[in-house]
mmCIF file of N, CA and C in Angstrom:
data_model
loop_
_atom_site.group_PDB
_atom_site.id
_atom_site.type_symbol
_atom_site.label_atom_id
_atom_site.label_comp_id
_atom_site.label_asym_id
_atom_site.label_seq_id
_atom_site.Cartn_x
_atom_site.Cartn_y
_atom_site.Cartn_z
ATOM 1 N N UNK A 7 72.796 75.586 86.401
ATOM 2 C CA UNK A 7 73.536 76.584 85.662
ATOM 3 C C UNK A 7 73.543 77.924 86.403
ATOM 4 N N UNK A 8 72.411 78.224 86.661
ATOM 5 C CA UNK A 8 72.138 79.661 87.578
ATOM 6 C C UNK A 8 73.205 79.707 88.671
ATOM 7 N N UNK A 9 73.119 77.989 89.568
ATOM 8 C CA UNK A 9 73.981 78.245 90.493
ATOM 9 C C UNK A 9 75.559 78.384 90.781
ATOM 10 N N UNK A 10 75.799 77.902 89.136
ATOM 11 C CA UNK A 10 77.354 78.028 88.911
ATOM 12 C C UNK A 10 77.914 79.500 88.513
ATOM 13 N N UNK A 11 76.547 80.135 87.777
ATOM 14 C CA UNK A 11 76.578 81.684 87.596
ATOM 15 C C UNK A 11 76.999 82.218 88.891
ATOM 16 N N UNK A 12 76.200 82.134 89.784
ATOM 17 C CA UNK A 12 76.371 82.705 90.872
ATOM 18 C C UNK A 12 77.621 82.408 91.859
ATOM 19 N N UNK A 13 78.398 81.158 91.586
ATOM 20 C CA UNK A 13 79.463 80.865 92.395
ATOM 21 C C UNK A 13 80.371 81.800 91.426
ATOM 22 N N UNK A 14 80.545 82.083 90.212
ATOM 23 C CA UNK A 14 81.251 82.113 89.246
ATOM 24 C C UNK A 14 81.498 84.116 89.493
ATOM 25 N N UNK A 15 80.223 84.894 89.899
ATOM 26 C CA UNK A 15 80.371 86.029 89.864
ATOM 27 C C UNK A 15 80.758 86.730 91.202
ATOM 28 N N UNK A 16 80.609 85.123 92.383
ATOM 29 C CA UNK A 16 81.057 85.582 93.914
ATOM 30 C C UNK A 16 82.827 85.165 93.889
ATOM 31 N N UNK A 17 83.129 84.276 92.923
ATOM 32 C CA UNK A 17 84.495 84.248 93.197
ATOM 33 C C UNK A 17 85.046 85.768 92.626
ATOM 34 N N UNK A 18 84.687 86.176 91.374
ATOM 35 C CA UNK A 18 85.193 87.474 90.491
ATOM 36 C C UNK A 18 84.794 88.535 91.236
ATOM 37 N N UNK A 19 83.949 88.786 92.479
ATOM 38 C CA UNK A 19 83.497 89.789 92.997
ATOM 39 C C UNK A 19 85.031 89.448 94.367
ATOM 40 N N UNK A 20 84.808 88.718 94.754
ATOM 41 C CA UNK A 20 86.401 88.172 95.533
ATOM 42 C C UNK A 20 87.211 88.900 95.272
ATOM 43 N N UNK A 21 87.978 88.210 94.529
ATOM 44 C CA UNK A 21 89.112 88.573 93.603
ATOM 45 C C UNK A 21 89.204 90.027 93.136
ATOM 46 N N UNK A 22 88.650 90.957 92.633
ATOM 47 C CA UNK A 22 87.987 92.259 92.621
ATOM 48 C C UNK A 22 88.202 93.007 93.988
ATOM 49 N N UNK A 23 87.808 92.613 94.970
ATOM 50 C CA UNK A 23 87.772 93.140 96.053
ATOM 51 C C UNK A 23 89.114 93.213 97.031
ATOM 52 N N UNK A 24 89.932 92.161 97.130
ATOM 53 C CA UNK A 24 91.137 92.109 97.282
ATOM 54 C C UNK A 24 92.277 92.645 96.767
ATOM 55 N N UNK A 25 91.914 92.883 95.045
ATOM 56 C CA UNK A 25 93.230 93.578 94.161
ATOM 57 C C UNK A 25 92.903 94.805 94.744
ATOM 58 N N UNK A 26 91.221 95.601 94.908
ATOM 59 C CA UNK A 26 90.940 96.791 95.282
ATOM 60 C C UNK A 26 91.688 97.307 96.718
ATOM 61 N N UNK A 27 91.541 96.485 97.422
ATOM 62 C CA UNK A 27 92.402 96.953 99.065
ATOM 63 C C UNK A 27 93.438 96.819 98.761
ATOM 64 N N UNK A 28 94.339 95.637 98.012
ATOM 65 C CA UNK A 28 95.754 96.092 97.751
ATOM 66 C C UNK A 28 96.214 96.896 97.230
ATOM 67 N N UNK A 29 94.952 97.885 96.507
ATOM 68 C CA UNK A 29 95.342 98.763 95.573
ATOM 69 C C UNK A 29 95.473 99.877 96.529
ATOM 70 N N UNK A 30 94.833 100.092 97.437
ATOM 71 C CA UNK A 30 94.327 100.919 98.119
ATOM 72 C C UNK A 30 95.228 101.162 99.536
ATOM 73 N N UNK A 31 96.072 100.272 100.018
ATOM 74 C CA UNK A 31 96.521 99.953 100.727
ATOM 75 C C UNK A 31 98.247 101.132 100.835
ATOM 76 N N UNK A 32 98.463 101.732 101.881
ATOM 77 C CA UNK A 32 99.428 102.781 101.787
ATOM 78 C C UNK A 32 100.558 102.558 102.579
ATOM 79 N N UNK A 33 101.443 102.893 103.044
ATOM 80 C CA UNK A 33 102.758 103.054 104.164
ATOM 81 C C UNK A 33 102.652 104.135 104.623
ATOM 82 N N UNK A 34 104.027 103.645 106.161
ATOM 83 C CA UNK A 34 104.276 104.630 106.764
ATOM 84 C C UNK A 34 105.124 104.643 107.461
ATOM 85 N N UNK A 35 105.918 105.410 108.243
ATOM 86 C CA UNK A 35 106.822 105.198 109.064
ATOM 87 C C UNK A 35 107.441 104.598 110.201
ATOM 88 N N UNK A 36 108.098 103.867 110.891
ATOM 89 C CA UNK A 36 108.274 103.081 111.949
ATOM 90 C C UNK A 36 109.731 103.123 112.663
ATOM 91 N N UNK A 37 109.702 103.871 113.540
ATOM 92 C CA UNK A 37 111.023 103.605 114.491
ATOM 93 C C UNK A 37 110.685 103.259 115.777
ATOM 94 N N UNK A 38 111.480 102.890 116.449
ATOM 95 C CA UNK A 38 111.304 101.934 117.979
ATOM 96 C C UNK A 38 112.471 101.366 118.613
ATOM 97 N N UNK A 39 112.522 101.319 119.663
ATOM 98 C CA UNK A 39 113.959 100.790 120.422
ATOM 99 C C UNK A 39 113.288 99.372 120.822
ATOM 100 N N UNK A 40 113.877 98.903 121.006
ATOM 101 C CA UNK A 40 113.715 97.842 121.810
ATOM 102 C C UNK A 40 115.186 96.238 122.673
ATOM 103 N N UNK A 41 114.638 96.031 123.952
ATOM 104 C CA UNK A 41 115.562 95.798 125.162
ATOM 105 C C UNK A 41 115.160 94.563 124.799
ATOM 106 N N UNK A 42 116.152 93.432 124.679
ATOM 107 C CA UNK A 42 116.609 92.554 124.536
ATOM 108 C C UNK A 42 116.931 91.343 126.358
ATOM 109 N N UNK A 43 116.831 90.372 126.612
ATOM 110 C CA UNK A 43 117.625 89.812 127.554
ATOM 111 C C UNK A 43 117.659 88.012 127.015
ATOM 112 N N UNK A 44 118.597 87.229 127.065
ATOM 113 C CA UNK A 44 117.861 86.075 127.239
ATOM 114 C C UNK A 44 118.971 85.186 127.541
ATOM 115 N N UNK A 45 118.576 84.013 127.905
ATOM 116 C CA UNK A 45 119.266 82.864 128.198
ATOM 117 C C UNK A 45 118.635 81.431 127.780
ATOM 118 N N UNK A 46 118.744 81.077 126.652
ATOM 119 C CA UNK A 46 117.734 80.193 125.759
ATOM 120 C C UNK A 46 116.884 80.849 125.611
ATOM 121 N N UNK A 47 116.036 81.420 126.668
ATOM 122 C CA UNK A 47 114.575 81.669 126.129
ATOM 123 C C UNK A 47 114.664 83.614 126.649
ATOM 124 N N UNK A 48 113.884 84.105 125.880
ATOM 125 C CA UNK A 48 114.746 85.673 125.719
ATOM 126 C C UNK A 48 112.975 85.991 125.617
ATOM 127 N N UNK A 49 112.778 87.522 126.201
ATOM 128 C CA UNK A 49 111.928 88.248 126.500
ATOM 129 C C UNK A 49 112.142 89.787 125.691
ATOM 130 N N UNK A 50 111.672 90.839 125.028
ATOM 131 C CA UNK A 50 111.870 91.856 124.601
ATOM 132 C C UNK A 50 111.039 92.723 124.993
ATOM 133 N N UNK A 51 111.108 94.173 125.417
ATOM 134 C CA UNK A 51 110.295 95.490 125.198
ATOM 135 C C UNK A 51 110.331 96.215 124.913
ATOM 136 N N UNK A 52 109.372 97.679 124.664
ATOM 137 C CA UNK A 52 110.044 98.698 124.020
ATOM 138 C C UNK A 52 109.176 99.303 123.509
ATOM 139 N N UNK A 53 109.632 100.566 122.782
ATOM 140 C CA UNK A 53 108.530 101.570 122.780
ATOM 141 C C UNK A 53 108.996 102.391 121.021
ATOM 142 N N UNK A 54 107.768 102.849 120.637
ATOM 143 C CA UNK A 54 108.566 104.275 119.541
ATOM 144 C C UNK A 54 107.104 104.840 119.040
ATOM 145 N N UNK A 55 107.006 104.923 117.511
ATOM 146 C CA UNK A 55 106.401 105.967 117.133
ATOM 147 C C UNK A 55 105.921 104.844 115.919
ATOM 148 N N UNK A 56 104.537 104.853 115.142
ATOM 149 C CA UNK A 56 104.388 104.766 113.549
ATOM 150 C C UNK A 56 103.830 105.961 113.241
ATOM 151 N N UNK A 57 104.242 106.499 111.591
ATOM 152 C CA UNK A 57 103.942 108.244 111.156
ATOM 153 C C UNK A 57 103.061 107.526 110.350
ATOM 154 N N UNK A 58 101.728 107.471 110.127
ATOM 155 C CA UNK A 58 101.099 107.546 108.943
ATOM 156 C C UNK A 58 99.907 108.247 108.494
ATOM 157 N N UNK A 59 99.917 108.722 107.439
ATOM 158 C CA UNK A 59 99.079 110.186 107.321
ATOM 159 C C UNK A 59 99.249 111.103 107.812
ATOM 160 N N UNK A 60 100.646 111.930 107.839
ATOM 161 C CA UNK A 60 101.016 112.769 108.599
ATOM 162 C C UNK A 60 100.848 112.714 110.132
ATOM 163 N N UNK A 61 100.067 111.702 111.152
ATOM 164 C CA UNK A 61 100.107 111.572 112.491
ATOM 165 C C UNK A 61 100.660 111.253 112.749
ATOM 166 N N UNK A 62 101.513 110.749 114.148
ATOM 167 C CA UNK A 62 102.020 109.631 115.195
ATOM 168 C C UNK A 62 101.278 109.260 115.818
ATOM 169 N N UNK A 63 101.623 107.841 115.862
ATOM 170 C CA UNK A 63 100.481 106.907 116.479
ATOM 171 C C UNK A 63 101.876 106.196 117.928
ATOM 172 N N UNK A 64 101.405 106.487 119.139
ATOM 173 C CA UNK A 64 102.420 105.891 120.182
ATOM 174 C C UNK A 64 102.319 104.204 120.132
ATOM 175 N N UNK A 65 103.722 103.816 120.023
ATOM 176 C CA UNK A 65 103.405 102.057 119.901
ATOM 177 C C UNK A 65 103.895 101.447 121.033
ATOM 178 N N UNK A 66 103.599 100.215 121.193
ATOM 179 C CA UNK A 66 104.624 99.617 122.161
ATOM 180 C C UNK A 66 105.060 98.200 121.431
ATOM 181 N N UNK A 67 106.310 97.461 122.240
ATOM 182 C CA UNK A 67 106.223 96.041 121.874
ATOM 183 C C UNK A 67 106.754 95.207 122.604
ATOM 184 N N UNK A 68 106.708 94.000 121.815
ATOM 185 C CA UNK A 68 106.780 93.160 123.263
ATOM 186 C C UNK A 68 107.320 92.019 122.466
ATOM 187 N N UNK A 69 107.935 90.490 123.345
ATOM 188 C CA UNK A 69 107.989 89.573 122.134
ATOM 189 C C UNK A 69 108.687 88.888 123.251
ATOM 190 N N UNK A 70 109.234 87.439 122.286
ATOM 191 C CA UNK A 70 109.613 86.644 123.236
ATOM 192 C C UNK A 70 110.362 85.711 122.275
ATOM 193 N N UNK A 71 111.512 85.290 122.728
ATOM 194 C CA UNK A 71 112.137 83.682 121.768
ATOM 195 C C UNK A 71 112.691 82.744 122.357
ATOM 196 N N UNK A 72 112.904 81.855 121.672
ATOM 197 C CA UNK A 72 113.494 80.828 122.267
ATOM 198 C C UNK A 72 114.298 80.061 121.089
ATOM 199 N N UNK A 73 115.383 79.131 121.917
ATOM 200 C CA UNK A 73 116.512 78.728 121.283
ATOM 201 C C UNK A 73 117.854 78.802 121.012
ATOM 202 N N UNK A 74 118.953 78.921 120.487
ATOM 203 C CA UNK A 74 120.196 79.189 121.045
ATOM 204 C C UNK A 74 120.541 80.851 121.201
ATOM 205 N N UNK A 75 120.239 81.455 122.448
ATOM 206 C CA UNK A 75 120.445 82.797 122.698
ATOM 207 C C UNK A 75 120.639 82.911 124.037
ATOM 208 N N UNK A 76 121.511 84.101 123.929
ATOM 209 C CA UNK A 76 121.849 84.554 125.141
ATOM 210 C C UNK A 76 122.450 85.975 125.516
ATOM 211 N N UNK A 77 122.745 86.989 126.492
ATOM 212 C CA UNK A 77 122.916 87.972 126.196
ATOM 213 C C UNK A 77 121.986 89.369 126.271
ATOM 214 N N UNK A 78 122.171 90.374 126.198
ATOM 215 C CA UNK A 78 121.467 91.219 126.834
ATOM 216 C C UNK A 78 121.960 92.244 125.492
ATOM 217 N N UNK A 79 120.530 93.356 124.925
ATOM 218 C CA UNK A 79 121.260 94.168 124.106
ATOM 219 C C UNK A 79 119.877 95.579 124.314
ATOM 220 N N UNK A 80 120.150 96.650 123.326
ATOM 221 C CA UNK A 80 119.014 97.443 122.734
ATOM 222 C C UNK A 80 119.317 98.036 121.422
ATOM 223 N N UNK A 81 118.343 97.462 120.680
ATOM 224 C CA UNK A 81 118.176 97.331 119.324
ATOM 225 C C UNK A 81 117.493 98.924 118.914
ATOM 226 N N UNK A 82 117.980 100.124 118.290
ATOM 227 C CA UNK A 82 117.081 100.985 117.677
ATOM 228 C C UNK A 82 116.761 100.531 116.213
ATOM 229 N N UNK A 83 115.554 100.203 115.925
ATOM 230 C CA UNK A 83 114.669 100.310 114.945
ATOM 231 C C UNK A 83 114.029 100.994 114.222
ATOM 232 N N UNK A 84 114.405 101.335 112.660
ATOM 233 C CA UNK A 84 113.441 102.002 111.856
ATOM 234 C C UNK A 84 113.365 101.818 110.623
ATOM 235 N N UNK A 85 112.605 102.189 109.549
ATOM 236 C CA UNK A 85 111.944 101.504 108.782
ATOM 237 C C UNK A 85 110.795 101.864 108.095
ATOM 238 N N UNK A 86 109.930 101.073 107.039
ATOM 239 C CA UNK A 86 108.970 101.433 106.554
ATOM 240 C C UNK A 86 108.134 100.307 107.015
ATOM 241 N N UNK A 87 106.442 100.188 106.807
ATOM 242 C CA UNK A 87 105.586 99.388 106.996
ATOM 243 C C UNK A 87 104.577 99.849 105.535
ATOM 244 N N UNK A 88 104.466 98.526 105.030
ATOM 245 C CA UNK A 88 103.957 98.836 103.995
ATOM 246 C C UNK A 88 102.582 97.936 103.950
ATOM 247 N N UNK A 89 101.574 97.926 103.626
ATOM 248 C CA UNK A 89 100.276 97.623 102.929
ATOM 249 C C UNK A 89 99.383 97.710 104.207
ATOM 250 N N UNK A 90 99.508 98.720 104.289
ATOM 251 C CA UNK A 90 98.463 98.974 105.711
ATOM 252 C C UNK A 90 97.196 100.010 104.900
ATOM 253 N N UNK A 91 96.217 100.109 105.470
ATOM 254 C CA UNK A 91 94.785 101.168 105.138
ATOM 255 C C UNK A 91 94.867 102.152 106.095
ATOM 256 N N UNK A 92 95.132 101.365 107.426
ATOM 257 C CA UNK A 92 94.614 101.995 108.659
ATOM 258 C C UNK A 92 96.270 102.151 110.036
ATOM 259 N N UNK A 93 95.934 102.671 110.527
ATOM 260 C CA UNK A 93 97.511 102.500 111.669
ATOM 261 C C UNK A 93 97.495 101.325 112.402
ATOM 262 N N UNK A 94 95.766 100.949 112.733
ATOM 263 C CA UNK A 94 95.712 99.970 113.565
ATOM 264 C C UNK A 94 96.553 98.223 112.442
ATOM 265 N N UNK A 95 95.970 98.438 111.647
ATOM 266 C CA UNK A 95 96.579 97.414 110.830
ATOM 267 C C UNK A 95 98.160 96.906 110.816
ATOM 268 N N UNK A 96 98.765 97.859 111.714
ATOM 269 C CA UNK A 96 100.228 97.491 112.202
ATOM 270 C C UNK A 96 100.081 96.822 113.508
ATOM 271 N N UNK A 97 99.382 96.762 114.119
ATOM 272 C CA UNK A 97 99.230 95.702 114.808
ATOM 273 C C UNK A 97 98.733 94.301 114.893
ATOM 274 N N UNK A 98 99.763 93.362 115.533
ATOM 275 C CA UNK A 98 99.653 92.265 115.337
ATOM 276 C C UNK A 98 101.031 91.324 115.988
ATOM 277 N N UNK A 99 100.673 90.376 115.746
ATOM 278 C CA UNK A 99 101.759 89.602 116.257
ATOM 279 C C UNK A 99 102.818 89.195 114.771
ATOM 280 N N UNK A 100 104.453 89.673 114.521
ATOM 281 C CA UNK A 100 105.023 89.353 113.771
ATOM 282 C C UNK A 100 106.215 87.891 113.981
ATOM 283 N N UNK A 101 106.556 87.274 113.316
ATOM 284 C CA UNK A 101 107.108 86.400 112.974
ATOM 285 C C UNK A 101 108.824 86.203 112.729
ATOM 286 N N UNK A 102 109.998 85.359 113.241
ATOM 287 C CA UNK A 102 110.997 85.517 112.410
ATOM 288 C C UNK A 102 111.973 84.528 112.750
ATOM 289 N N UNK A 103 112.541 83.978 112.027
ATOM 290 C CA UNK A 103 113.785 82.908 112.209
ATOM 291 C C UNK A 103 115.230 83.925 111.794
ATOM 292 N N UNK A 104 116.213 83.480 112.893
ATOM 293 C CA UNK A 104 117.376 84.290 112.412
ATOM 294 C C UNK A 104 118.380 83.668 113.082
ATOM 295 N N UNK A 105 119.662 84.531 112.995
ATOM 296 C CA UNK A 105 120.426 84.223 113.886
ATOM 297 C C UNK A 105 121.383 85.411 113.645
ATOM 298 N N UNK A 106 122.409 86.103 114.572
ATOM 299 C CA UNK A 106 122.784 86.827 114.702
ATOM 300 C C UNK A 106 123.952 87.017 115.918
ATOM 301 N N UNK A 107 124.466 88.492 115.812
ATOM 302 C CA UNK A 107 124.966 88.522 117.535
ATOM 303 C C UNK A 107 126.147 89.985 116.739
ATOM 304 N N UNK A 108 126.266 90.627 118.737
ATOM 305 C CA UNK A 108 126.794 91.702 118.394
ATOM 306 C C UNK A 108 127.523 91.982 119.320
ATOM 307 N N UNK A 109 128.563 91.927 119.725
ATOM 308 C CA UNK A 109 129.717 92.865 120.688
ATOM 309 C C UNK A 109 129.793 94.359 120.707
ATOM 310 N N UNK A 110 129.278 94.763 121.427
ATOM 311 C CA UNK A 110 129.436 96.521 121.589
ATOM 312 C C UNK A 110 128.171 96.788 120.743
ATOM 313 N N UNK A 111 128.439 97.300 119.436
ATOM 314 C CA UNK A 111 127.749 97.426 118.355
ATOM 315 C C UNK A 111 127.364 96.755 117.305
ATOM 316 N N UNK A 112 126.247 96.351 116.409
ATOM 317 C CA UNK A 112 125.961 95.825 115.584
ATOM 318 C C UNK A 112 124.694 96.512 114.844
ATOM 319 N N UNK A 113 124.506 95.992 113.720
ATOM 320 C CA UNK A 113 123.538 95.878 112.627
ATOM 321 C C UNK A 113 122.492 94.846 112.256
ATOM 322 N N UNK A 114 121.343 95.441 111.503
ATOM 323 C CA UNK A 114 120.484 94.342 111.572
ATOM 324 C C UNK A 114 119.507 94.695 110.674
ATOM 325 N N UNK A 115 118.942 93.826 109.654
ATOM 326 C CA UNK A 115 118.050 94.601 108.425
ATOM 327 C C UNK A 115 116.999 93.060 108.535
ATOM 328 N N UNK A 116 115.694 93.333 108.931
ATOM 329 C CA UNK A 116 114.712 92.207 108.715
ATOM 330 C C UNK A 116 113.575 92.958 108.365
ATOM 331 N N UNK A 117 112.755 92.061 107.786
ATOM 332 C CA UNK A 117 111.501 92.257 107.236
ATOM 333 C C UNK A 117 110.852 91.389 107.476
ATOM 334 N N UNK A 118 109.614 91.261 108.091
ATOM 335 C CA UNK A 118 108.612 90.447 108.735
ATOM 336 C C UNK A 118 107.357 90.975 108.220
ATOM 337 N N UNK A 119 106.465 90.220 108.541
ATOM 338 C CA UNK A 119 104.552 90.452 108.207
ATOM 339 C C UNK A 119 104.038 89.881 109.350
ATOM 340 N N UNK A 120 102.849 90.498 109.448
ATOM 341 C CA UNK A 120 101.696 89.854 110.298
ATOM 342 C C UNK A 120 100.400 89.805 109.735
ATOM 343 N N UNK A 121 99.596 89.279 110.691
ATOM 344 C CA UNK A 121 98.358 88.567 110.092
ATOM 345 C C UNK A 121 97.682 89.606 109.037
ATOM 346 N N UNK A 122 97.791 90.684 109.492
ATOM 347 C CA UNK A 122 96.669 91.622 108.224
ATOM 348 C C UNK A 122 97.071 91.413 107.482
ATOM 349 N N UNK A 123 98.783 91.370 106.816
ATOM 350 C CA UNK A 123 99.577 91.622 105.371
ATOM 351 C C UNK A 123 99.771 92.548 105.754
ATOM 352 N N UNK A 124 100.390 93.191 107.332
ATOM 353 C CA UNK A 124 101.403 94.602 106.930
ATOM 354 C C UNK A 124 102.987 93.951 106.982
ATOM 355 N N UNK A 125 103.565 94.781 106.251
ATOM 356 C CA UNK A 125 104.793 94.107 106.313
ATOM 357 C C UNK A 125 105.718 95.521 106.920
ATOM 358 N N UNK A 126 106.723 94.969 107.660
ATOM 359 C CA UNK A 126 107.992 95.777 108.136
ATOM 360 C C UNK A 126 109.112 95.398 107.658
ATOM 361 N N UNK A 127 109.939 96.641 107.069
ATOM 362 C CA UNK A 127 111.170 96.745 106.530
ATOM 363 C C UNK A 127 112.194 97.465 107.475
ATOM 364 N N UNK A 128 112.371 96.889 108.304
ATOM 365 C CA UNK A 128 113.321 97.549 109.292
ATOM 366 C C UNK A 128 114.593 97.777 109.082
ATOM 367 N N UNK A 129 115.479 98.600 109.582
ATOM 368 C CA UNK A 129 117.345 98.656 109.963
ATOM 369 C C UNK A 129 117.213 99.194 110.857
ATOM 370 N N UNK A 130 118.235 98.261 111.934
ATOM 371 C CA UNK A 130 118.420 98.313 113.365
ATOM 372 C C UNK A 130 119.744 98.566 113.515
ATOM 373 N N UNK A 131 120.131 99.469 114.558
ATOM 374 C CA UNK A 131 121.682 99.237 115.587
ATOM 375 C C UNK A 131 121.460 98.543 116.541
ATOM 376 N N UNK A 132 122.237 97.623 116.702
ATOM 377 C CA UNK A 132 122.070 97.223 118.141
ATOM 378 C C UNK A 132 123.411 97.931 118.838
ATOM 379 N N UNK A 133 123.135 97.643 120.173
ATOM 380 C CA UNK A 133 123.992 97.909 121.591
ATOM 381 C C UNK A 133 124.508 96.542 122.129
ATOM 382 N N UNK A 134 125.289 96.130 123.106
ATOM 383 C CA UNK A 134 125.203 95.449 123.827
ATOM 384 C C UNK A 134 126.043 93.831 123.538
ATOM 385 N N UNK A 135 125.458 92.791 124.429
ATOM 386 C CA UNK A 135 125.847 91.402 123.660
ATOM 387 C C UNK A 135 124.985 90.393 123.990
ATOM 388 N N UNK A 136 124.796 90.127 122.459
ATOM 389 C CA UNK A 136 123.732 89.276 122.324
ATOM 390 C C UNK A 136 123.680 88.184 120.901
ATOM 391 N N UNK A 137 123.893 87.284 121.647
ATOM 392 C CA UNK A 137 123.997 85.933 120.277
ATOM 393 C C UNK A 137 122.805 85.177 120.330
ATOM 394 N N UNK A 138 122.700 84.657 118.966
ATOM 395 C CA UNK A 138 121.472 84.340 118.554
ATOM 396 C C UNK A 138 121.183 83.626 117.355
ATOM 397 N N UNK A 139 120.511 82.003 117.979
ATOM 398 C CA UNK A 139 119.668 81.412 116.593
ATOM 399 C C UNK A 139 118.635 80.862 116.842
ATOM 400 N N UNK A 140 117.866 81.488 116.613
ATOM 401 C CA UNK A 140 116.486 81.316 117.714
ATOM 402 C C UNK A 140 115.112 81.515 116.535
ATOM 403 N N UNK A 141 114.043 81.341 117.061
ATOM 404 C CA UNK A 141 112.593 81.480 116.539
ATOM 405 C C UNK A 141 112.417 82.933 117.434
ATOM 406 N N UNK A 142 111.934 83.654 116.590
ATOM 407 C CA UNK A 142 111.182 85.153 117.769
ATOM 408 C C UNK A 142 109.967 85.417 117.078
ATOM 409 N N UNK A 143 109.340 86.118 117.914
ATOM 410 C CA UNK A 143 108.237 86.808 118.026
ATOM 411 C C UNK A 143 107.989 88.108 118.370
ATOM 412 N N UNK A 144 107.693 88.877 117.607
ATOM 413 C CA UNK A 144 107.432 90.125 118.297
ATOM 414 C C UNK A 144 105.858 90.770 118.069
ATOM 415 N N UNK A 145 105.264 91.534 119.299
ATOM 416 C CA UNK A 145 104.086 92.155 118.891
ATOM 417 C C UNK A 145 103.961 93.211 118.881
ATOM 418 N N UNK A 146 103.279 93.976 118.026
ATOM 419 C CA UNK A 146 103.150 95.287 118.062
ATOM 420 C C UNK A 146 101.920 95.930 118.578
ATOM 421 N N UNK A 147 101.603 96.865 119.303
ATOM 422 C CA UNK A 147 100.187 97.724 120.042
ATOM 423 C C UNK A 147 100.112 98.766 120.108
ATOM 424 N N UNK A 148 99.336 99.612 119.781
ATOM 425 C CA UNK A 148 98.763 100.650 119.854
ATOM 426 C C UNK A 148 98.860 101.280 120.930
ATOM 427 N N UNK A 149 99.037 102.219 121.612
ATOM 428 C CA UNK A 149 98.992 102.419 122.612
ATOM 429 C C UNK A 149 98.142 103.760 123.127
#
């Protein structure tokens, strides 16, 4: 009995502790360009800013996809990032299935997460031409 007490007050101490960081958990700002190239398999880089707590934090990124793409572009990015504590907590490797493409100019609104649970709410312009139905990846770093 004792020991079911005790599983019983480590799950509720859990659970407790998690609503508390989500509670706790704030946003912040995110813009960034980023250069595009690919031919099936596509490479990205690029640079900008996250604002949170009144600082800038310098970022970089990086990423890579593969699948039906091709084309060359540069995407400006910006946005919110939401359930972060810390700035570093925007880093990570993010996730995304899409498909797309843009002549001259285009548009672009995604929202992705990474491993902590920060999530990005982006709107992008793109430049350039670049078609696309691919798996990507992108990472984000501190810099």
């Amino acid at each position: 009995m004792s020991r079911f007490r005790s599983v019983a007050v480590a799950v509720i101490a859990a659970v407790g502790v998690s609503f508390a960081s989500a509670a706790n958990a704030d946003s912040g700002t995110i813009r960034f360009s980023v250069y595009k190239a690919a031919f099936f398999i596509g490479g990205s880089g690029g640079e900008g800013t996250l604002t949170f707590h009144g600082r800038r934090y310098p970022i970089s990124i990086g990423g890579i996809s593969g699948g039906l793409a091709f084309g060359a572009s540069k995407t400006y990015f910006q946005g919110t990032v939401r359930h972060i504590r810390r700035a570093r907590d925007v880093t990570g490797v993010y996730g995304a299935a899409g498909g797309g493409g843009a002549l001259g100019r285009g548009a672009q609104v995604i929202v992705m997460t990474n491993d902590k649970g920060a999530e990005l709410q982006l709107t992008g312009r793109q430049v350039g031409l670049q078609v696309n139905a691919d798996l990507s990846g992108m990472s984000i770093g501190l810099r």
